[in-house]
């Protein structure tokens, strides 16, 4: 499962889910327990990602579409391919500054704004493991085997292992830091999309593995989840990797 803070200024509020046989959802400090009877109103068996909107509603990316719930885990809205999603298995999502929601599914990428879904036809209509945005309005779309696509609202530019420093065409994680640098995780290293475009691997940095599973920023650090442990990159100074084994 996954755990996410659901409010920026309340560190004790978290959401959590369990995959497949156990479907739980807890908000607050309560001890988490496996409960097959919990939240039967939430569609699907897997929650891949969670986020909140400006109204503090909780959005869940599930294996059966997008679910929107309140603090009590009551279902407010459920959206599937019948509502315009390209695929029902929603693997990732992120909010743009203008309030647009971007999602990656098992059948392509789409945006949601003013109650309307728009499928990005210029991108592969396959598995999209990750999406991210920057402050310039660009959308970064990581694909399962076709590299990275950058969408500026009209056109798409593709980066792959043969025309850039992208280590591998399977993009597993994306995030944008406070300096608007985009970090791209793959199974063969971490690429920073800036003027230098350095690639970090187990061999040339403090990473415990070159296989990147997830990325997150907190303003001062880049947190890097690998298949062998977690590393922290201090963004405000020279590259320093601090690692913690599983």
CSV table of C-alpha atoms in Angstrom, one decimal:
chain,number,residue,atom,x,y,z
A,1,UNK,CA,0.0,0.0,0.0
A,2,UNK,CA,1.0,3.6,0.3
A,3,UNK,CA,0.8,6.3,3.0
A,4,UNK,CA,0.4,10.0,2.2
A,5,UNK,CA,-0.1,13.2,4.3
A,6,UNK,CA,-3.5,14.6,3.2
A,7,UNK,CA,-3.1,18.1,4.6
A,8,UNK,CA,0.0,20.2,4.4
A,9,UNK,CA,-0.1,21.7,7.9
A,10,UNK,CA,-1.4,18.7,9.8
A,11,UNK,CA,1.3,16.1,10.1
A,12,UNK,CA,-0.8,13.6,12.0
A,13,UNK,CA,-3.4,13.1,9.3
A,14,UNK,CA,-2.6,10.2,7.0
A,15,UNK,CA,-4.3,7.9,4.6
A,16,UNK,CA,-3.5,4.3,4.0
A,17,UNK,CA,-4.7,1.4,1.9
A,18,UNK,CA,-4.0,-2.3,1.8
A,19,UNK,CA,-3.9,-4.1,-1.5
A,20,UNK,CA,-6.2,-6.9,-2.7
A,21,UNK,CA,-7.6,-8.8,0.3
A,22,UNK,CA,-7.6,-6.0,2.8
A,23,UNK,CA,-9.2,-2.7,2.0
A,24,UNK,CA,-8.7,-0.1,4.8
A,25,UNK,CA,-8.7,3.6,4.9
A,26,UNK,CA,-7.8,5.5,8.1
A,27,UNK,CA,-7.6,9.2,8.8
A,28,UNK,CA,-5.8,10.6,11.9
A,29,UNK,CA,-3.8,9.0,14.7
A,30,UNK,CA,-5.8,5.8,15.1
A,31,UNK,CA,-3.9,2.6,15.0
A,32,UNK,CA,-4.1,1.0,11.6
A,33,UNK,CA,-5.6,-2.5,11.5
A,34,UNK,CA,-6.4,-4.8,8.6
A,35,UNK,CA,-10.1,-4.8,8.0
A,36,UNK,CA,-11.6,-6.6,5.0
A,37,UNK,CA,-15.0,-4.9,5.8
A,38,UNK,CA,-13.7,-1.3,5.6
A,39,UNK,CA,-14.7,1.1,2.9
A,40,UNK,CA,-16.5,-1.2,0.6
A,41,UNK,CA,-17.8,1.9,-1.2
A,42,UNK,CA,-14.3,2.6,-2.6
A,43,UNK,CA,-14.1,1.1,-6.1
A,44,UNK,CA,-11.3,-1.3,-7.0
A,45,UNK,CA,-8.9,-3.3,-5.0
A,46,UNK,CA,-5.7,-1.4,-5.5
A,47,UNK,CA,-5.0,2.3,-4.7
A,48,UNK,CA,-1.9,3.4,-6.6
A,49,UNK,CA,-1.8,7.1,-5.6
A,50,UNK,CA,-3.6,9.6,-3.4
A,51,UNK,CA,-3.9,13.4,-3.4
A,52,UNK,CA,-6.1,16.2,-2.3
A,53,UNK,CA,-7.7,19.1,-4.1
A,54,UNK,CA,-8.4,22.7,-3.0
A,55,UNK,CA,-11.6,21.6,-1.2
A,56,UNK,CA,-9.7,19.0,0.9
A,57,UNK,CA,-11.4,16.2,-1.0
A,58,UNK,CA,-9.3,13.1,-1.3
A,59,UNK,CA,-8.6,11.7,-4.8
A,60,UNK,CA,-7.7,8.1,-5.2
A,61,UNK,CA,-6.1,6.5,-8.3
A,62,UNK,CA,-7.4,3.0,-8.3
A,63,UNK,CA,-7.4,-0.1,-10.6
A,64,UNK,CA,-11.1,0.8,-11.3
A,65,UNK,CA,-10.9,4.5,-12.2
A,66,UNK,CA,-10.7,7.7,-10.1
A,67,UNK,CA,-12.5,7.8,-6.7
A,68,UNK,CA,-13.1,11.1,-4.9
A,69,UNK,CA,-14.0,10.7,-1.2
A,70,UNK,CA,-14.4,12.9,1.9
A,71,UNK,CA,-12.6,12.7,5.3
A,72,UNK,CA,-14.9,9.9,6.4
A,73,UNK,CA,-14.1,7.8,3.3
A,74,UNK,CA,-17.5,8.4,1.8
A,75,UNK,CA,-17.5,8.2,-1.9
A,76,UNK,CA,-18.4,11.5,-3.6
A,77,UNK,CA,-17.5,10.7,-7.2
A,78,UNK,CA,-16.3,7.8,-9.3
A,79,UNK,CA,-14.9,8.2,-12.8
A,80,UNK,CA,-14.1,5.5,-15.3
A,81,UNK,CA,-13.6,5.1,-19.1
A,82,UNK,CA,-17.3,5.8,-19.4
A,83,UNK,CA,-16.6,9.3,-18.2
A,84,UNK,CA,-13.6,9.9,-20.5
A,85,UNK,CA,-10.6,8.2,-18.9
A,86,UNK,CA,-8.4,6.4,-21.4
A,87,UNK,CA,-8.1,3.4,-19.1
A,88,UNK,CA,-9.6,2.3,-15.9
A,89,UNK,CA,-6.3,1.3,-14.2
A,90,UNK,CA,-5.1,4.7,-13.0
A,91,UNK,CA,-1.4,4.4,-12.1
A,92,UNK,CA,-0.4,8.0,-11.2
A,93,UNK,CA,-1.7,11.5,-10.9
A,94,UNK,CA,-0.5,15.1,-10.2
A,95,UNK,CA,-2.1,18.5,-10.0
A,96,UNK,CA,-1.0,21.5,-12.1
A,97,UNK,CA,-1.0,25.0,-10.7
A,98,UNK,CA,-4.1,26.0,-12.7
A,99,UNK,CA,-6.1,23.2,-11.0
A,100,UNK,CA,-5.8,20.7,-13.9
A,101,UNK,CA,-5.4,17.0,-12.8
A,102,UNK,CA,-3.1,14.9,-14.9
A,103,UNK,CA,-3.3,11.1,-14.8
A,104,UNK,CA,-1.4,8.2,-16.3
A,105,UNK,CA,-3.3,5.0,-16.9
A,106,UNK,CA,-2.7,1.6,-18.5
A,107,UNK,CA,-4.0,3.0,-21.8
A,108,UNK,CA,-2.5,6.5,-22.0
A,109,UNK,CA,-2.4,9.9,-20.4
A,110,UNK,CA,-5.2,12.4,-19.8
A,111,UNK,CA,-6.1,15.7,-18.1
A,112,UNK,CA,-9.2,16.6,-16.1
A,113,UNK,CA,-10.4,20.2,-15.9
A,114,UNK,CA,-13.9,21.8,-15.6
A,115,UNK,CA,-15.5,18.3,-15.4
A,116,UNK,CA,-14.0,17.2,-18.7
A,117,UNK,CA,-11.4,14.6,-19.5
A,118,UNK,CA,-9.0,15.2,-22.4
A,119,UNK,CA,-6.8,12.3,-23.7
A,120,UNK,CA,-3.3,13.3,-24.9
A,121,UNK,CA,-3.3,11.6,-28.3
A,122,UNK,CA,0.3,12.5,-29.1
A,123,UNK,CA,1.5,10.1,-26.4
A,124,UNK,CA,1.6,6.3,-26.5
A,125,UNK,CA,-1.8,4.8,-25.6
A,126,UNK,CA,-0.1,2.3,-23.3
A,127,UNK,CA,1.1,2.1,-19.7
A,128,UNK,CA,2.0,5.5,-18.1
A,129,UNK,CA,3.7,4.9,-14.8
A,130,UNK,CA,4.3,8.5,-13.8
A,131,UNK,CA,3.5,12.1,-14.6
A,132,UNK,CA,4.8,15.5,-13.3
A,133,UNK,CA,4.6,19.2,-14.1
A,134,UNK,CA,6.8,22.3,-13.7
A,135,UNK,CA,6.0,25.9,-13.1
A,136,UNK,CA,6.2,26.7,-16.8
A,137,UNK,CA,3.1,24.6,-17.6
A,138,UNK,CA,5.0,21.7,-19.1
A,139,UNK,CA,3.8,18.2,-18.4
A,140,UNK,CA,6.3,15.3,-18.1
A,141,UNK,CA,4.9,11.9,-19.1
A,142,UNK,CA,6.9,8.8,-18.3
A,143,UNK,CA,6.1,5.7,-20.3
A,144,UNK,CA,6.7,2.0,-19.8
A,145,UNK,CA,8.9,1.5,-22.8
A,146,UNK,CA,8.9,4.6,-25.0
A,147,UNK,CA,11.0,7.0,-22.9
A,148,UNK,CA,9.8,10.5,-21.7
A,149,UNK,CA,7.3,12.8,-23.4
A,150,UNK,CA,7.2,16.5,-22.6
A,151,UNK,CA,3.8,18.2,-23.4
A,152,UNK,CA,3.6,22.0,-23.5
A,153,UNK,CA,-0.1,22.2,-24.1
A,154,UNK,CA,0.1,21.9,-27.9
A,155,UNK,CA,3.2,19.9,-29.0
A,156,UNK,CA,5.0,16.9,-27.6
A,157,UNK,CA,8.8,16.4,-27.5
A,158,UNK,CA,10.1,12.9,-26.9
A,159,UNK,CA,13.3,12.0,-25.0
A,160,UNK,CA,14.7,8.4,-25.2
A,161,UNK,CA,17.9,6.6,-24.6
A,162,UNK,CA,19.3,7.4,-28.1
A,163,UNK,CA,18.6,11.1,-28.4
A,164,UNK,CA,19.3,12.2,-24.7
A,165,UNK,CA,21.0,11.1,-21.5
A,166,UNK,CA,18.0,9.2,-20.4
A,167,UNK,CA,19.5,6.0,-19.0
A,168,UNK,CA,16.6,3.7,-20.1
A,169,UNK,CA,13.3,4.0,-22.0
A,170,UNK,CA,11.3,2.6,-19.1
A,171,UNK,CA,10.6,5.6,-16.9
A,172,UNK,CA,9.5,4.6,-13.4
A,173,UNK,CA,9.4,8.0,-11.5
A,174,UNK,CA,9.2,11.7,-12.0
A,175,UNK,CA,9.3,14.9,-9.9
A,176,UNK,CA,10.1,18.5,-10.2
A,177,UNK,CA,12.1,20.4,-7.5
A,178,UNK,CA,11.9,24.0,-6.3
A,179,UNK,CA,14.4,25.1,-8.9
A,180,UNK,CA,12.2,23.7,-11.7
A,181,UNK,CA,14.6,20.9,-12.4
A,182,UNK,CA,12.9,17.7,-13.5
A,183,UNK,CA,14.2,14.4,-12.1
A,184,UNK,CA,13.6,11.2,-14.1
A,185,UNK,CA,13.9,7.8,-12.5
A,186,UNK,CA,14.5,4.6,-14.5
A,187,UNK,CA,15.6,1.1,-13.9
A,188,UNK,CA,19.1,2.1,-14.8
A,189,UNK,CA,19.7,5.3,-12.9
A,190,UNK,CA,18.4,8.8,-12.1
A,191,UNK,CA,18.6,11.6,-14.7
A,192,UNK,CA,18.5,15.3,-13.8
A,193,UNK,CA,17.1,17.3,-16.8
A,194,UNK,CA,19.2,20.4,-16.5
A,195,UNK,CA,22.0,21.9,-18.5
A,196,UNK,CA,24.5,19.3,-17.3
A,197,UNK,CA,22.0,16.4,-17.4
A,198,UNK,CA,23.9,14.2,-15.0
A,199,UNK,CA,22.9,10.6,-14.5
A,200,UNK,CA,23.2,9.2,-11.0
A,201,UNK,CA,23.8,5.4,-10.6
A,202,UNK,CA,24.9,3.1,-7.9
A,203,UNK,CA,28.4,3.3,-9.2
A,204,UNK,CA,28.9,7.1,-9.3
A,205,UNK,CA,26.8,8.2,-6.3
A,206,UNK,CA,25.6,7.1,-2.9
A,207,UNK,CA,22.6,5.3,-4.3
A,208,UNK,CA,22.2,1.8,-3.0
A,209,UNK,CA,20.7,0.7,-6.4
A,210,UNK,CA,20.3,2.1,-9.9
A,211,UNK,CA,16.8,0.9,-10.0
A,212,UNK,CA,14.6,3.9,-9.0
A,213,UNK,CA,11.1,3.1,-7.7
A,214,UNK,CA,9.8,6.5,-6.6
A,215,UNK,CA,10.8,10.2,-6.2
A,216,UNK,CA,9.6,13.0,-3.9
A,217,UNK,CA,10.8,16.5,-2.9
A,218,UNK,CA,10.3,18.5,0.3
A,219,UNK,CA,11.7,21.8,-0.8
A,220,UNK,CA,15.2,21.1,0.5
A,221,UNK,CA,15.8,17.4,-0.5
A,222,UNK,CA,15.1,14.9,-3.1
A,223,UNK,CA,14.0,11.6,-1.7
A,224,UNK,CA,14.9,8.6,-3.8
A,225,UNK,CA,13.3,5.2,-3.3
A,226,UNK,CA,15.2,2.3,-4.9
A,227,UNK,CA,14.8,-1.5,-4.7
A,228,UNK,CA,17.6,-1.6,-2.1
A,229,UNK,CA,16.8,1.4,0.1
A,230,UNK,CA,16.2,5.1,0.3
A,231,UNK,CA,18.6,7.9,-0.5
A,232,UNK,CA,18.3,11.7,0.2
A,233,UNK,CA,19.9,14.2,-2.2
A,234,UNK,CA,20.5,17.7,-0.6
A,235,UNK,CA,19.3,20.1,-3.3
A,236,UNK,CA,20.7,23.3,-1.8
A,237,UNK,CA,24.4,22.2,-1.9
A,238,UNK,CA,26.8,19.9,-3.6
A,239,UNK,CA,25.4,16.4,-4.3
A,240,UNK,CA,25.3,14.4,-1.1
A,241,UNK,CA,23.6,11.0,-0.9
A,242,UNK,CA,22.5,9.8,2.5
A,243,UNK,CA,21.2,6.3,2.4
A,244,UNK,CA,19.1,4.0,4.5
A,245,UNK,CA,18.9,0.3,3.9
A,246,UNK,CA,15.6,-1.5,4.0
